[in-house]
Amino acid sequence: SATKGIAAECLHLLVDRELVDLDAPVRRYWPELRADPTVRQALSHTAGIPVIDAPLADGAMADWFAIARAVEVQAPEWEPGERAGYHGVTFGWLVGEVVRRVSGRSIGWFLQDEVCGPLGVEYWIGTPESEHRRIAPLVAAPPRADGAPPAPSAVEGLDPTSLAARMFAPMFPPVCPPWSSAQFRCAEIPVANGIGTAVAM
């Protein structure tokens, strides 16, 4: 989720250039959005759309426009600004689609053009295949020394109808490609697959 801070940085560059207004509705930049949060509410996890309920095809997390359409039609869980709740997946599109529509570039390309390239840092949202050989794969936790299974993750055992389970669901197979796959690494998922060096971060 450190990727979310990098995505937010991209949007803040557009705010700094007076191309995006924090207090404007996201709909000013993304008119098709069903919910009506401000840009500030999108950035502060108070937009009211922390989940995606639309059915998603296998591998859809690697398809920017499939997820954008799903976020676009999502009914809000609460009125924007009424409360806060972690927008674990939708945050990336609420931020990234504004960046795309205002700048004319995907968030991954914007990040390279405006931040990483000028600063000479190695960080990507949508990592080119030429860099994949350098990426440490994600691996499952090994069994504990006493032979017991590893501690469950934060999402295991959640009630599947809960807000938390609905929020996290798109990040797991079959909707999300395996996290160490080339498809996942190449996709622009500005909430979870930013890849770079420690120095870049």
Coordinates of C-alpha atoms in Angstrom, one line a residue:
S1 CA 0.0 0.0 0.0
A2 CA 3.0 2.3 0.0
T3 CA 2.1 2.7 -3.7
K4 CA -0.9 4.8 -2.6
G5 CA 1.4 7.5 -1.4
I6 CA 3.2 7.6 -4.7
A7 CA -0.1 7.8 -6.6
A8 CA -1.2 10.6 -4.3
E9 CA 2.1 12.4 -5.1
C10 CA 1.2 12.4 -8.8
L11 CA -2.2 13.9 -8.1
H12 CA -0.7 16.5 -5.8
L13 CA 1.7 17.6 -8.6
L14 CA -1.4 18.4 -10.7
V15 CA -2.9 20.3 -7.7
D16 CA 0.3 22.3 -7.3
R17 CA 0.1 23.2 -11.0
E18 CA -3.5 24.4 -10.5
L19 CA -4.8 21.8 -12.9
V20 CA -6.8 20.0 -10.2
D21 CA -8.7 21.5 -7.3
L22 CA -8.7 19.5 -4.1
D23 CA -12.2 20.8 -3.2
A24 CA -13.7 20.2 -6.7
P25 CA -15.9 17.2 -7.2
V26 CA -14.1 14.2 -8.8
R27 CA -16.9 14.4 -11.3
R28 CA -15.4 17.6 -12.7
Y29 CA -12.6 15.4 -14.1
W30 CA -14.5 12.1 -14.3
P31 CA -18.1 13.0 -15.1
E32 CA -19.3 9.3 -15.4
L33 CA -18.5 8.6 -11.7
R34 CA -21.8 7.7 -9.9
A35 CA -20.6 8.8 -6.4
D36 CA -19.9 12.4 -5.9
P37 CA -16.8 12.9 -3.6
T38 CA -14.4 15.8 -3.8
V39 CA -10.8 15.2 -4.8
R40 CA -9.9 15.8 -1.2
Q41 CA -12.3 13.1 0.0
A42 CA -10.9 10.7 -2.6
L43 CA -7.4 11.3 -1.2
S44 CA -8.5 11.0 2.4
H45 CA -10.4 7.7 2.1
T46 CA -13.8 9.4 2.8
A47 CA -15.2 9.1 -0.7
G48 CA -17.8 6.5 0.3
I49 CA -16.8 3.9 -2.3
P50 CA -14.3 1.6 -0.6
V51 CA -15.6 -1.6 -2.5
I52 CA -16.3 -2.9 -5.9
D53 CA -19.4 -4.9 -6.1
A54 CA -19.6 -5.4 -9.9
P55 CA -18.7 -8.8 -11.1
L56 CA -15.1 -8.8 -12.4
A57 CA -13.5 -11.1 -14.9
D58 CA -10.5 -13.2 -14.2
G59 CA -7.4 -11.0 -14.4
A60 CA -9.5 -7.8 -14.4
M61 CA -7.1 -6.1 -12.0
A62 CA -4.6 -5.9 -14.8
D63 CA -7.1 -4.1 -17.0
W64 CA -7.2 -0.4 -16.1
F65 CA -10.4 0.4 -17.9
A66 CA -12.3 -2.6 -16.5
I67 CA -11.7 -1.5 -13.0
A68 CA -12.3 2.2 -13.8
R69 CA -15.8 1.2 -15.2
A70 CA -16.5 -0.9 -12.0
V71 CA -15.5 2.1 -9.8
E72 CA -17.5 4.4 -12.0
V73 CA -20.8 2.6 -11.4
Q74 CA -20.3 1.6 -7.8
A75 CA -23.0 2.8 -5.4
P76 CA -21.6 4.6 -2.4
E77 CA -21.6 2.9 1.0
W78 CA -22.0 6.3 2.7
E79 CA -22.3 9.9 1.7
P80 CA -18.9 11.3 0.7
G81 CA -17.3 13.0 3.7
E82 CA -19.7 11.4 6.2
R83 CA -17.1 8.9 7.5
A84 CA -13.7 7.4 6.7
G85 CA -13.0 3.9 5.6
Y86 CA -10.0 2.4 3.9
H87 CA -10.4 2.5 0.1
G88 CA -7.9 -0.3 -0.4
V89 CA -8.4 -0.7 -4.1
T90 CA -10.7 2.0 -5.3
F91 CA -8.3 4.7 -4.1
G92 CA -6.0 3.9 -7.0
W93 CA -8.6 4.6 -9.6
L94 CA -10.2 7.6 -7.8
V95 CA -6.7 9.2 -7.9
G96 CA -5.3 7.6 -11.0
E97 CA -8.3 8.3 -13.3
V98 CA -8.1 12.0 -12.4
V99 CA -4.4 12.0 -13.2
R100 CA -5.1 10.2 -16.5
R101 CA -8.0 12.5 -17.6
V102 CA -6.2 15.7 -16.6
S103 CA -2.7 14.9 -17.9
G104 CA -3.6 12.6 -20.8
R105 CA -1.2 10.0 -19.5
S106 CA -1.7 6.9 -17.4
I107 CA -0.5 7.2 -13.8
G108 CA 2.4 5.0 -14.5
W109 CA 3.6 7.1 -17.4
F110 CA 2.9 10.3 -15.5
L111 CA 5.0 9.0 -12.6
Q112 CA 7.9 8.2 -15.0
D113 CA 7.7 11.5 -16.9
E114 CA 7.2 13.9 -14.0
V115 CA 8.9 12.2 -11.0
C116 CA 11.1 9.2 -11.5
G117 CA 12.7 10.3 -14.7
P118 CA 13.6 13.8 -13.6
L119 CA 14.8 12.5 -10.2
G120 CA 16.6 9.5 -11.7
V121 CA 15.0 7.0 -9.3
E122 CA 14.0 3.4 -10.1
Y123 CA 10.3 3.1 -9.2
W124 CA 7.4 2.1 -11.4
I125 CA 3.7 1.6 -11.3
G126 CA 3.6 -0.8 -14.2
T127 CA 7.1 -2.2 -14.2
P128 CA 8.7 -2.9 -17.6
E129 CA 9.6 -6.5 -18.3
S130 CA 13.2 -5.5 -18.7
E131 CA 13.3 -4.9 -14.9
H132 CA 11.5 -8.1 -13.8
R133 CA 14.8 -10.1 -13.4
R134 CA 15.7 -7.7 -10.6
I135 CA 12.4 -8.1 -8.6
A136 CA 12.4 -10.2 -5.5
P137 CA 9.4 -12.6 -5.7
L138 CA 6.8 -12.6 -3.0
V139 CA 6.7 -15.9 -1.2
A140 CA 4.3 -17.4 1.3
A141 CA 5.3 -17.4 5.0
P142 CA 6.9 -20.8 6.0
P143 CA 5.5 -23.0 8.7
R144 CA 6.5 -22.0 12.2
A145 CA 9.4 -23.8 14.0
D146 CA 6.9 -25.8 16.1
G147 CA 5.3 -27.1 12.9
A148 CA 2.2 -25.0 13.2
P149 CA 0.9 -23.2 10.1
P150 CA 1.9 -19.5 9.7
A151 CA -0.3 -16.9 11.3
P152 CA -3.4 -16.1 9.2
S153 CA -3.2 -13.0 7.1
A154 CA -5.4 -10.0 7.8
V155 CA -8.0 -11.2 5.3
E156 CA -8.3 -14.9 6.1
G157 CA -11.4 -15.7 8.0
L158 CA -13.2 -12.5 7.3
D159 CA -16.9 -12.7 6.8
P160 CA -17.1 -12.5 3.0
T161 CA -20.0 -10.1 3.2
S162 CA -18.0 -7.7 5.4
L163 CA -16.8 -4.3 4.1
A164 CA -13.2 -5.4 4.6
A165 CA -13.6 -8.7 2.7
R166 CA -15.5 -6.9 -0.1
M167 CA -12.7 -4.2 -0.3
F168 CA -9.8 -6.7 -0.5
A169 CA -11.5 -9.2 -2.8
P170 CA -10.3 -7.8 -6.1
M171 CA -6.7 -8.1 -5.0
F172 CA -6.8 -11.9 -5.0
P173 CA -7.1 -14.6 -7.7
P174 CA -8.8 -15.1 -9.9
V175 CA -9.6 -11.3 -10.3
C176 CA -6.0 -10.3 -9.6
P177 CA -3.1 -12.1 -11.4
P178 CA -0.7 -13.8 -9.1
W179 CA 1.4 -11.1 -7.3
S180 CA 4.8 -12.4 -8.6
S181 CA 3.6 -12.8 -12.2
A182 CA 4.7 -10.7 -15.2
Q183 CA 1.0 -9.7 -15.8
F184 CA 0.8 -8.3 -12.3
R185 CA 4.1 -6.5 -12.4
C186 CA 3.4 -4.9 -15.8
A187 CA -0.1 -3.7 -14.8
E188 CA -0.8 -0.3 -13.4
I189 CA -2.4 -1.0 -10.0
P190 CA -1.7 2.2 -8.1
V191 CA -2.6 0.8 -4.7
A192 CA -0.4 -2.3 -4.5
N193 CA 2.1 -3.0 -7.3
G194 CA 4.5 -0.1 -7.2
I195 CA 7.9 -1.7 -7.6
G196 CA 11.3 0.0 -7.0
T197 CA 14.4 0.1 -5.0
A198 CA 14.5 1.1 -1.3
V199 CA 16.5 4.2 -2.3
A200 CA 13.7 5.2 -4.7
M201 CA 11.1 4.9 -1.9

